[in-house]
Coordinates of C-alpha atoms (C1' of nucleotides) in Angstrom, one line a residue:
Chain M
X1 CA 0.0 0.0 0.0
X2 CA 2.5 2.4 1.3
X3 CA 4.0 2.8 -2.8
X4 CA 0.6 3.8 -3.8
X5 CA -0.8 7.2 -4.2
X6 CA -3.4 6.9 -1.7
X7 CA -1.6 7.6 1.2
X8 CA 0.3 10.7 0.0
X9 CA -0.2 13.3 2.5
X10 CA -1.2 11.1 4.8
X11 CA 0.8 11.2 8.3
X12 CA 2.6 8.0 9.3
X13 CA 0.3 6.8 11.8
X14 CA -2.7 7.4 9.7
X15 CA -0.7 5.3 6.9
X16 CA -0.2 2.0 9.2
X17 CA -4.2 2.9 10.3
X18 CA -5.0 2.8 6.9
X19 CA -2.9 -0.2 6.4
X20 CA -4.7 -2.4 9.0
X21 CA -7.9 -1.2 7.5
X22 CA -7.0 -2.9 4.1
X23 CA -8.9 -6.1 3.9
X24 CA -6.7 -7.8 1.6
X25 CA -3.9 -7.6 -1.2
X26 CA -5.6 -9.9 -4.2
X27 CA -4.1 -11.3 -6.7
X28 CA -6.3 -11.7 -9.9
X29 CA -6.0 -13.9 -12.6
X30 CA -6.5 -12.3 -16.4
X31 CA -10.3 -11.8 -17.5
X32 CA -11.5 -11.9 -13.3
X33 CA -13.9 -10.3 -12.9
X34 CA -13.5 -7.8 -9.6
X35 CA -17.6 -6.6 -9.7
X36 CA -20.6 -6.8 -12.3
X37 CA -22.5 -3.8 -13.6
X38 CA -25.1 -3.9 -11.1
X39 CA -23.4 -5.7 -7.9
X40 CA -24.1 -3.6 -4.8
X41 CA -20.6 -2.5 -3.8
X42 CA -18.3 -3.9 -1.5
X43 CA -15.3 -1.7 -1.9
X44 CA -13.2 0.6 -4.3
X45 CA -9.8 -0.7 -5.2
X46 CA -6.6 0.7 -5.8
X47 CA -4.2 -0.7 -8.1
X48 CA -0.9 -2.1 -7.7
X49 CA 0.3 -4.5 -10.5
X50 CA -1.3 -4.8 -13.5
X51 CA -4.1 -3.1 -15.4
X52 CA -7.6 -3.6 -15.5
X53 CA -11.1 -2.6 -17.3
X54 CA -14.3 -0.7 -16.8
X55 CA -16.8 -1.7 -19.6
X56 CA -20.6 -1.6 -19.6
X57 CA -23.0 -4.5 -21.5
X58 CA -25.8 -3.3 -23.1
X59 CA -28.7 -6.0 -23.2
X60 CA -27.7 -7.2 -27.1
X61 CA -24.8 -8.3 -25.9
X62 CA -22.3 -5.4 -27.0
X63 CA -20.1 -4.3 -24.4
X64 CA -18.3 -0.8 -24.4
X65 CA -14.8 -0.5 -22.6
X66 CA -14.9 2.9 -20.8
X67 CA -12.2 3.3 -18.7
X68 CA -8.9 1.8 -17.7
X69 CA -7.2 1.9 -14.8
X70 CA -3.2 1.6 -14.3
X71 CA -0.8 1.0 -10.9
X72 CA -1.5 3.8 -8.5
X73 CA -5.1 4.1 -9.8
X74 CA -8.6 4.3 -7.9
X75 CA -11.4 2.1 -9.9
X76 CA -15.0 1.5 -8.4
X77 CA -16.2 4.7 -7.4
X78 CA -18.5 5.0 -9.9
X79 CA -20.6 2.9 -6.7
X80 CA -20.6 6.0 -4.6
X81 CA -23.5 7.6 -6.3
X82 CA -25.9 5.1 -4.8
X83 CA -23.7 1.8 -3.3
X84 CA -24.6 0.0 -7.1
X85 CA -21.7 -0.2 -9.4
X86 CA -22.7 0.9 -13.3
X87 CA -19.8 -0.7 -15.2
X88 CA -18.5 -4.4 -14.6
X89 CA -14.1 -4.6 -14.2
X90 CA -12.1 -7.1 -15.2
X91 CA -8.5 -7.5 -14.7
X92 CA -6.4 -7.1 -18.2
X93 CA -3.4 -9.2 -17.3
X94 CA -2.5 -11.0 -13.9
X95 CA -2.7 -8.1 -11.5
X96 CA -2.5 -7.2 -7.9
X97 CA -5.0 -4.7 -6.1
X98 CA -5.6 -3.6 -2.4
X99 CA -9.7 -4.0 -1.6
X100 CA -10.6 -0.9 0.7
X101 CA -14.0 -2.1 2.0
X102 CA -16.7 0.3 2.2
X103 CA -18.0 -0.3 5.9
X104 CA -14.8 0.7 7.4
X105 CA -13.5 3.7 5.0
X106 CA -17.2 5.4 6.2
X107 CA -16.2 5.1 9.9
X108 CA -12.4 6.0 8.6
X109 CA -12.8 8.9 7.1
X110 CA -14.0 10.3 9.9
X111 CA -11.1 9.6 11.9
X112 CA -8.7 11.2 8.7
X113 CA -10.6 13.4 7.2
X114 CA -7.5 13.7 4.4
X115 CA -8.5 10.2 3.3
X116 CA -11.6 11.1 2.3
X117 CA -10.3 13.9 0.4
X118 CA -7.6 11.9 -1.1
X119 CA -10.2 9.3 -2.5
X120 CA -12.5 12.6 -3.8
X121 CA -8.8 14.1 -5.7
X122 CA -8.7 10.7 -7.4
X123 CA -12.0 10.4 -8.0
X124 CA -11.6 14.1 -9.8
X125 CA -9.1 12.7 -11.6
X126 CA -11.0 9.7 -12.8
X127 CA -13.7 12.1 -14.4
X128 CA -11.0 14.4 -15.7
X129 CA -9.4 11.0 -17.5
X130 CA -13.5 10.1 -18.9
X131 CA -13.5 14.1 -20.2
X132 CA -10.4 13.0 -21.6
X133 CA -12.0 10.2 -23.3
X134 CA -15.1 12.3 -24.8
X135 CA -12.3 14.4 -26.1
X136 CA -10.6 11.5 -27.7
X137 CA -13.9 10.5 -29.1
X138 CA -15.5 13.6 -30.3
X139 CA -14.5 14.5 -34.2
X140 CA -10.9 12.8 -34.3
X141 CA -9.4 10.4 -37.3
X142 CA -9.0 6.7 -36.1
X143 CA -4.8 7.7 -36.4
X144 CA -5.1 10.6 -34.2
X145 CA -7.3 8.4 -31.3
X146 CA -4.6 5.9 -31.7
X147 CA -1.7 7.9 -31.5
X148 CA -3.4 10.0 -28.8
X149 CA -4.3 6.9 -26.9
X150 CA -0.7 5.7 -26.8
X151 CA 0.6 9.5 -25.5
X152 CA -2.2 9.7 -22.8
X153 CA -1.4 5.9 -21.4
X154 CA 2.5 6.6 -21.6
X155 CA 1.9 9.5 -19.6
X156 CA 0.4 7.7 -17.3
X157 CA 2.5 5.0 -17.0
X158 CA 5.2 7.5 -16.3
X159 CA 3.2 8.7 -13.8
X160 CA 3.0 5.2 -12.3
X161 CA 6.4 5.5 -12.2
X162 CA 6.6 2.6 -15.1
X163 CA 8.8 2.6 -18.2
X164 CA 7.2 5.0 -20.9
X165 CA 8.7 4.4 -23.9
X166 CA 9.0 0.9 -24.1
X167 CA 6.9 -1.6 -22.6
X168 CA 4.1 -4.4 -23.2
X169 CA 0.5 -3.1 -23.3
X170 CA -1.7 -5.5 -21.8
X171 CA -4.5 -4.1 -24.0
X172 CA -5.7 -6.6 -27.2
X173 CA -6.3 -5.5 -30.3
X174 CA -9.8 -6.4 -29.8
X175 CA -10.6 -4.0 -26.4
X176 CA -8.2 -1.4 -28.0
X177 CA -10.7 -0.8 -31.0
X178 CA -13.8 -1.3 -28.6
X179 CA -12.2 2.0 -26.2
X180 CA -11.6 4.1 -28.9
X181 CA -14.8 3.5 -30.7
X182 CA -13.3 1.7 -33.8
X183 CA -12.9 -1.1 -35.7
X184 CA -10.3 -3.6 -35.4
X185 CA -9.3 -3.3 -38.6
X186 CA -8.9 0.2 -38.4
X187 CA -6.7 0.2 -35.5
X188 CA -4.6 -2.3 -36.8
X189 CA -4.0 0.2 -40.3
X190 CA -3.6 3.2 -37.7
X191 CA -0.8 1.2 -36.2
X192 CA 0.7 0.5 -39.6
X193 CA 0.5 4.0 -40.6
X194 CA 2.0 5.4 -37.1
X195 CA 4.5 3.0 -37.9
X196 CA 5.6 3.6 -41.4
X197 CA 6.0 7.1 -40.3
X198 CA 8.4 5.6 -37.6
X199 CA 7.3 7.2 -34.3
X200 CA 6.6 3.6 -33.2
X201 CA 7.6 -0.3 -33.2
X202 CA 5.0 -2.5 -32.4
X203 CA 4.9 -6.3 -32.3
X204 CA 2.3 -8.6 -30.6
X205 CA 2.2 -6.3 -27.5
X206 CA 5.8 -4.9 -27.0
X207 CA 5.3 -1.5 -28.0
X208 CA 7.9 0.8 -28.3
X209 CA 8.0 4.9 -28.4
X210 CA 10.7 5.8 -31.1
X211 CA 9.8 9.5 -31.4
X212 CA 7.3 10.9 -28.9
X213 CA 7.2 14.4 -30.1
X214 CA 6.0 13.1 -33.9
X215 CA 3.4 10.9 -32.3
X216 CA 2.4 13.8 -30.4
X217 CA 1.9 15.6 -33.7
X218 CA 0.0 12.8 -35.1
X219 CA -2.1 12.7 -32.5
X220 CA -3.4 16.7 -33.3
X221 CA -1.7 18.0 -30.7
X222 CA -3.8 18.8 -27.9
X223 CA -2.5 17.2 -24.7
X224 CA -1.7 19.9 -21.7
X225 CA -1.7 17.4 -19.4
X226 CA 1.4 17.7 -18.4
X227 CA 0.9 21.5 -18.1
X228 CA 0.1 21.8 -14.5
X229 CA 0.8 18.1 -12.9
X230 CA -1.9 16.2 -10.4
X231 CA -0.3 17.2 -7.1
X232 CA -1.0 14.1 -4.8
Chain D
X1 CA -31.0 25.7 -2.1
X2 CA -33.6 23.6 0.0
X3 CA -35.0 22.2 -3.1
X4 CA -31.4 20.8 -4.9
X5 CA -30.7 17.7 -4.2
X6 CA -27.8 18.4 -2.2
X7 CA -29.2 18.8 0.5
X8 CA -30.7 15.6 1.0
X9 CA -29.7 13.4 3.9
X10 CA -28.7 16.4 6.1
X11 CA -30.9 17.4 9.2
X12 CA -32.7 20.3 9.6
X13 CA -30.3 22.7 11.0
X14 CA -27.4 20.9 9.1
X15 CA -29.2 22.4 6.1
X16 CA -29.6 26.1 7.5
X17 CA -26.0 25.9 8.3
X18 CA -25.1 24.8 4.7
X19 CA -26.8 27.7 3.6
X20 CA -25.9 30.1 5.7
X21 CA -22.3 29.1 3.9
X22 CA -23.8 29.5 0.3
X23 CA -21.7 32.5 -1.1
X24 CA -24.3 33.6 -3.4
X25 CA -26.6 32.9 -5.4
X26 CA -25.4 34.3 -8.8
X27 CA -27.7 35.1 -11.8
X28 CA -25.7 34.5 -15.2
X29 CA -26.4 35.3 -18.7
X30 CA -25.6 33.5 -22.0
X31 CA -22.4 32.2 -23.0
X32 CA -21.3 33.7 -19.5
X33 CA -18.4 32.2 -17.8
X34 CA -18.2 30.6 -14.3
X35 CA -14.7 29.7 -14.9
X36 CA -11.7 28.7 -17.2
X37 CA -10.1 25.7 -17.9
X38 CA -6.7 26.1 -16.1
X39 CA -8.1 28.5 -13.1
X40 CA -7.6 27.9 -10.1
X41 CA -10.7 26.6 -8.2
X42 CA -12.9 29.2 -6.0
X43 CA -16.2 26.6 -5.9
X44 CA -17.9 24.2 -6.6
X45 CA -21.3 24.8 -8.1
X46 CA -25.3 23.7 -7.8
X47 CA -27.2 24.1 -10.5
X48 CA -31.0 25.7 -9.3
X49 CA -32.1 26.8 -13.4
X50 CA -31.3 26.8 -16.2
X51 CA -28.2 24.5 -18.2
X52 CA -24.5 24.6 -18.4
X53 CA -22.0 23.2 -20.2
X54 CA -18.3 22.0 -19.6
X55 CA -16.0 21.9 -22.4
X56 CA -12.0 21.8 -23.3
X57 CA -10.2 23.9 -25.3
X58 CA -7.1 22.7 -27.6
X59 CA -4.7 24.8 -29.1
X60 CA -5.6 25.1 -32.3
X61 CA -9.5 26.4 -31.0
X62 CA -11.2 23.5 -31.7
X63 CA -13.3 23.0 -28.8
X64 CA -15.4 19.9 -27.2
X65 CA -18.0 19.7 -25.1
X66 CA -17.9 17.0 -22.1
X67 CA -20.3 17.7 -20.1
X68 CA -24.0 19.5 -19.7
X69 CA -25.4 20.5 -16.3
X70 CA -29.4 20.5 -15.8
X71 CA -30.7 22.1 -12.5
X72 CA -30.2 19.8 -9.4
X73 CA -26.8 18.8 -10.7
X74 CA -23.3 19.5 -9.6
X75 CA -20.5 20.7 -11.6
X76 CA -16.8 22.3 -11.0
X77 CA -15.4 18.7 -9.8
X78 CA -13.2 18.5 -11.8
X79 CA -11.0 20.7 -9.9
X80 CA -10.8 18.9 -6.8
X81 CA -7.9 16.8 -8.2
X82 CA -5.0 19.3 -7.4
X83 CA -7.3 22.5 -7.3
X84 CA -6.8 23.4 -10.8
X85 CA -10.3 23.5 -13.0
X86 CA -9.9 21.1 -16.5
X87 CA -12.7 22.3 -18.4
X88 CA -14.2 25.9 -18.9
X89 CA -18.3 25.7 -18.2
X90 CA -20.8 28.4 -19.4
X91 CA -24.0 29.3 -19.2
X92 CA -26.1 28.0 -22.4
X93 CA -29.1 29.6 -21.1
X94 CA -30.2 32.6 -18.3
X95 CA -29.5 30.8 -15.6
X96 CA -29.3 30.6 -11.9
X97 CA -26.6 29.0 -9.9
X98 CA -25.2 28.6 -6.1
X99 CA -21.2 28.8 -5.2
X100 CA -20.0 26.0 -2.6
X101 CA -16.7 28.3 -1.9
X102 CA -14.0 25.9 -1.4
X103 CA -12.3 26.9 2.0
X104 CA -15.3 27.1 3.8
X105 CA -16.6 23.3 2.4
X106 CA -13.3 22.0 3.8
X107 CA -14.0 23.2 7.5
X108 CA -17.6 22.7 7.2
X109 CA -17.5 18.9 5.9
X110 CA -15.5 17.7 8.7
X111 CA -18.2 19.2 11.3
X112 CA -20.9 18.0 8.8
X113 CA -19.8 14.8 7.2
X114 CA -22.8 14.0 5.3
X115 CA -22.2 16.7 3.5
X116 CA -18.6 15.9 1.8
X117 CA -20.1 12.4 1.4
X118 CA -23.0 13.6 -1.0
X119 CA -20.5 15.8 -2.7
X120 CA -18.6 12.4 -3.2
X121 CA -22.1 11.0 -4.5
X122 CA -23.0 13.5 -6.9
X123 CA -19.1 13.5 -8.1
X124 CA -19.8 9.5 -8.8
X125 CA -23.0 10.3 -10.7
X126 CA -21.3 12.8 -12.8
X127 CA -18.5 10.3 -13.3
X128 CA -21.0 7.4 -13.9
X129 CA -22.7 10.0 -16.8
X130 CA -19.5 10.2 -18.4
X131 CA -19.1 7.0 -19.0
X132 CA -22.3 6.9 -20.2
X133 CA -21.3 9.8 -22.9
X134 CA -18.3 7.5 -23.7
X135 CA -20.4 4.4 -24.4
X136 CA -22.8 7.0 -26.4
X137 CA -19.7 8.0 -28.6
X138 CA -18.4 4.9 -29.1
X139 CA -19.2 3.0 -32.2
X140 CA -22.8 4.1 -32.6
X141 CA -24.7 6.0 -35.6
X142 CA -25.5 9.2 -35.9
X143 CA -29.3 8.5 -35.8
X144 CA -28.8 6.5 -32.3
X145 CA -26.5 9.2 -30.8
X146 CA -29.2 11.9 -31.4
X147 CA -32.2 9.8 -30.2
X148 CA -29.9 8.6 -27.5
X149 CA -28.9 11.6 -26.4
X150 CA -32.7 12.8 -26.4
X151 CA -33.9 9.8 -24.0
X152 CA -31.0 10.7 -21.3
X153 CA -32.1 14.7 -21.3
X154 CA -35.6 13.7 -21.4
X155 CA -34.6 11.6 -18.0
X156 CA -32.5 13.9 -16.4
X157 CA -34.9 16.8 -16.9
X158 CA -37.7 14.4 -15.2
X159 CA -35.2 13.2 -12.1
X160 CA -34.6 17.6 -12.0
X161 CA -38.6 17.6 -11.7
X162 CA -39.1 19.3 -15.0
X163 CA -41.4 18.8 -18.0
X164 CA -39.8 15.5 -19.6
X165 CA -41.8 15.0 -22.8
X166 CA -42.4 18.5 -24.3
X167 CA -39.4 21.2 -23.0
X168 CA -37.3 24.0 -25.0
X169 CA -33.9 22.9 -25.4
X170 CA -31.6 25.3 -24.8
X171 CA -28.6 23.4 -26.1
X172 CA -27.8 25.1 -30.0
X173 CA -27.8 22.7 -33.1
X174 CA -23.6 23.6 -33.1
X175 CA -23.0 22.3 -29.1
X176 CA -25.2 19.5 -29.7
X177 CA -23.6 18.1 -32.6
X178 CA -19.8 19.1 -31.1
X179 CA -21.1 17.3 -27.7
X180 CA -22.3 14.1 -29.6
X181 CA -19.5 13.9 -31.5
X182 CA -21.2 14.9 -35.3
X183 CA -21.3 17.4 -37.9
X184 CA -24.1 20.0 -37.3
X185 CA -25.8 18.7 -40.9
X186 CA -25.3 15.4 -39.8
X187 CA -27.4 15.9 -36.6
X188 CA -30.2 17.6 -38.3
X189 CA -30.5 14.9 -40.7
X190 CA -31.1 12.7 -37.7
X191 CA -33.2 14.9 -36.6
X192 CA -35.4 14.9 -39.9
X193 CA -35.1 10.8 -39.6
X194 CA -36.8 11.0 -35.9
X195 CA -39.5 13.3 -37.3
X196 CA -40.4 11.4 -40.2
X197 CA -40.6 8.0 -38.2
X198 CA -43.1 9.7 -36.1
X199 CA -41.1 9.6 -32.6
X200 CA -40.5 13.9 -31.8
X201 CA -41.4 16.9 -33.4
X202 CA -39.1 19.6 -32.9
X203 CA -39.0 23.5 -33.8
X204 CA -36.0 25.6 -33.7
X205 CA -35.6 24.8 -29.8
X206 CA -39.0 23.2 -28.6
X207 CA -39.0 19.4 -28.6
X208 CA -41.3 17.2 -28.1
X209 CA -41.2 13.4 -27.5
X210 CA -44.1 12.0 -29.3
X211 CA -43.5 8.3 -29.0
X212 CA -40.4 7.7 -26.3
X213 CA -40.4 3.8 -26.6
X214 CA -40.1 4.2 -30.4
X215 CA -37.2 6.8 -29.4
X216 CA -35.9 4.2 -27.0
X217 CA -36.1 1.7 -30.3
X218 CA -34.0 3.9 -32.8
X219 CA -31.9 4.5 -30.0
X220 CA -30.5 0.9 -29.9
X221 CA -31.9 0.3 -26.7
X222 CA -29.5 0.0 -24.3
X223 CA -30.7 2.2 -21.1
X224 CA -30.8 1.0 -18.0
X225 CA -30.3 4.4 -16.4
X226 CA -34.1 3.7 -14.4
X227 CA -32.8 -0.1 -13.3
X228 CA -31.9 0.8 -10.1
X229 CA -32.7 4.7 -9.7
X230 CA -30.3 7.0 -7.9
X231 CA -31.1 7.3 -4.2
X232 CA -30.3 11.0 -2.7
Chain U
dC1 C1' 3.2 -30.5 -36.5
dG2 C1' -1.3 -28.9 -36.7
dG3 C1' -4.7 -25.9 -35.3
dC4 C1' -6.4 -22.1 -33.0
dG5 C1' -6.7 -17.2 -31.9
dG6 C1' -5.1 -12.7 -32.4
dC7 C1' -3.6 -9.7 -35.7
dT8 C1' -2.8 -7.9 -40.5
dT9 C1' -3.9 -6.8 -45.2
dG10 C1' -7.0 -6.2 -49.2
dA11 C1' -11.3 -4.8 -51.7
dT12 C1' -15.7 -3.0 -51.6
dC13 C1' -19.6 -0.5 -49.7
dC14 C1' -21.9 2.8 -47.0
dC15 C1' -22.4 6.5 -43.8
dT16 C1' -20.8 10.7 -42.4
dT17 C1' -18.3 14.7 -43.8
dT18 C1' -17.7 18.4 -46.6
dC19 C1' -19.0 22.1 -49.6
dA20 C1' -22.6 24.8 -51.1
dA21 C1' -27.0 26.8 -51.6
dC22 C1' -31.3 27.8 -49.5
dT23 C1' -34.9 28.7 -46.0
dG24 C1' -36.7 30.9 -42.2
dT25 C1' -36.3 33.4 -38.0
dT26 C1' -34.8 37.2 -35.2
dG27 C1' -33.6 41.7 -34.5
dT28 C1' -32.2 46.4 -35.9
dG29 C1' -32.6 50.8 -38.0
dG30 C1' -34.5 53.8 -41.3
Chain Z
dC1 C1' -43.8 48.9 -40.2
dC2 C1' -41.0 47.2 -43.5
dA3 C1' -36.3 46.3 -45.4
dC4 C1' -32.4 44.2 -44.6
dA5 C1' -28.7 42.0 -42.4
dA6 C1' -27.2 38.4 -39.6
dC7 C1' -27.7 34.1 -37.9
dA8 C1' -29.4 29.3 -37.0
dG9 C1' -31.0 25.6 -39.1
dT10 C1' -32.2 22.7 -43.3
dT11 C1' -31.5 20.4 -47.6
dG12 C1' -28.8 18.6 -51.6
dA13 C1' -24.7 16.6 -54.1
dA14 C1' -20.2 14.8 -54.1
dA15 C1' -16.1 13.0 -51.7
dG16 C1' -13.7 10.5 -48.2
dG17 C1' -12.8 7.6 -44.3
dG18 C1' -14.1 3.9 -41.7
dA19 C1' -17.0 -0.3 -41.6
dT20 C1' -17.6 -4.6 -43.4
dC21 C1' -16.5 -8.9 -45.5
dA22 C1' -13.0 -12.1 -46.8
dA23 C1' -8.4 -13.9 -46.9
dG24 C1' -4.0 -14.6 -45.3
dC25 C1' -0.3 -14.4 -41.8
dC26 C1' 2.0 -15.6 -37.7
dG27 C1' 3.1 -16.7 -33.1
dC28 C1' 1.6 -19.8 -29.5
dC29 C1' 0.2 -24.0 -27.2
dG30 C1' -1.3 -28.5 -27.1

DNA sequence: CGGCGGCTTGATCCCTTTCAACTGTTGTGG
DNA sequence: CCACAACAGTTGAAAGGGATCAAGCCGCCG
């Protein structure tokens, strides 16, 4: 716990409180499912290892990937509205997440009020990340939500304190597409193009950033996230 | 204030306290600003009448709507990440709104903590309709987006308490079709389509919903937004 | 090795975009 | 009160980009 995000401005005692508090440090297999769409909620998550998937179903069947969540990340508190989670997660690779149970984090926060405020900042942050998204959506070429995509999830990897510019994304093809709102085969021909025009290498899932500044370009230039940073 | 929804779950004098805090409640005009994306964060904001909407800015002025704000909504959360607002929001309409000021929330939701947990619920809502907007953008026609889109404001205006099947919408052919992702032709096409099938008639800004399952229908069914309603 | 699944590539079709003209409404000033 | 401009929205025709359908490729695992 103590690497993650969460506890950041906590003070040391209210750390090892909050530590106690943590139920337990899973370990999930790829494709487990942590909650359904639906499921009254148990708990919100942070991440640790691994990366995992927010999607909704609709009732013909077709899913829609809305969010994804990376090491350091809070997923699940799309339940605080009204204790019912609205998008089912599943873990994208073998992960590792700490379970902070509901019950206890209401009685918690009381006692540190600064956890409660920590789990609203990332909770801000989760929306900012879904504006993001409508951004990414709204009026862009399937190159430019590709190239964008793989800018935004480097910086956050950075952010994670991961390797940025070369590293294995546990994303397929196939939920890749479904997240930006594209077709398989299209993503697959953005990835050539983005390629060709050398800013990237990209076998089965090594991907690697060859020249971030021209995939930054190719992406329509747009991203000020790094502008004024998240302060934690 | 009493009749937002923020208010709910607080005792009586909880409530007289909370608005005792209220800074003021500001008129606003058209197009008017509450704030820029990039300022730093004076409030948070409860919409009492009229619409808003949030949108980012990129460099080269193209714009995009990510959000719209119908009374009994909050908005202005996306600052609470490291106190720097994301998105700009104006006014679409005259409207009519109350100012949370920040520094006082911070002392007053530790001596009302109900009060910073509704915050955190309508901050999950908004998330949750953001994910909603992403599944809405995501591989769908134009035709479903716009009836879509029409189903959700109908609902929102009816959990707001306000007329749901006849209304004047105050939202302009060009912010809808930015918002949904389309080219302003494009979205009055659909909008020709959903006359002609029988399911709206719509003026220059009056609407009204004729036939809503048939508008359901065109909209690829897929809402489950009145499954399991939002408690307050 | 053989087969399966994930990914790539190619060819065609269709929906949305784009460009352009038009309609109708609102509002202003003579 | 009408003329006119300015603006929002509608409609049409043509072009382009992504979807769709169909093969083919390749790495992986039994």
């Amino acid at each position: 716990m103590r690497e993650l995000c969460l506890p950041a401005g906590l003070r040391p005692d209210e750390v090892s409180e909050l530590d106690r508090m943590i139920q337990k440090k899973q370990q999930v297999k790829v494709d487990q499912y942590l909650f359904h769409e639906g499921d009254i909620a148990q708990a919100i998550y942070a991440v640790r290892v691994g990366s995992f998937k927010s999607f909704r179903l609709r009732e013909d069947g077709v899913w829609q990937i809305v969010g994804i969540h990376l090491p350091g990340e809070l997923f699940g508190m799309d339940a605080l509205a009204d204790q019912h989670h609205r998008v089912s997660v599943q873990a994208m690779e073998t992960s590792n997440v700490c379970a902070l149970p509901l019950a206890e984090l209401a009685s918690l926060s009381i006692r540190i009020p600064t956890l409660g405020r920590q789990i609203m900042r990332m909770t801000s942050r989760e929306l900012n990340t879904s504006y993001e998204n409508h951004e990414l959506l709204g009026r862009r070429s399937a190159q430019e939500r590709v190239a964008l995509f793989l800018c935004r999830y480097a910086d956050r990897r950075r952010n994670s304190g991961l390797k940025a510019d070369s590293f294995d994304m546990a994303i397929s093809r196939q939920d890749l597409s479904n997240y930006l709102g594209l077709q398989l085969e299209t993503v697959s021909r953005a990835f050539r193009q983005l390629k060709d025009s050398g800013c990237i290498t990209a076998s089965r899932s090594l991907l690697e950033i060859k020249d971030i500044n021209k995939l930054r370009e190719l992406a329509g230039f747009c991203d000020k996230t790094t502008d004024y940073a998240y302060q934690q």
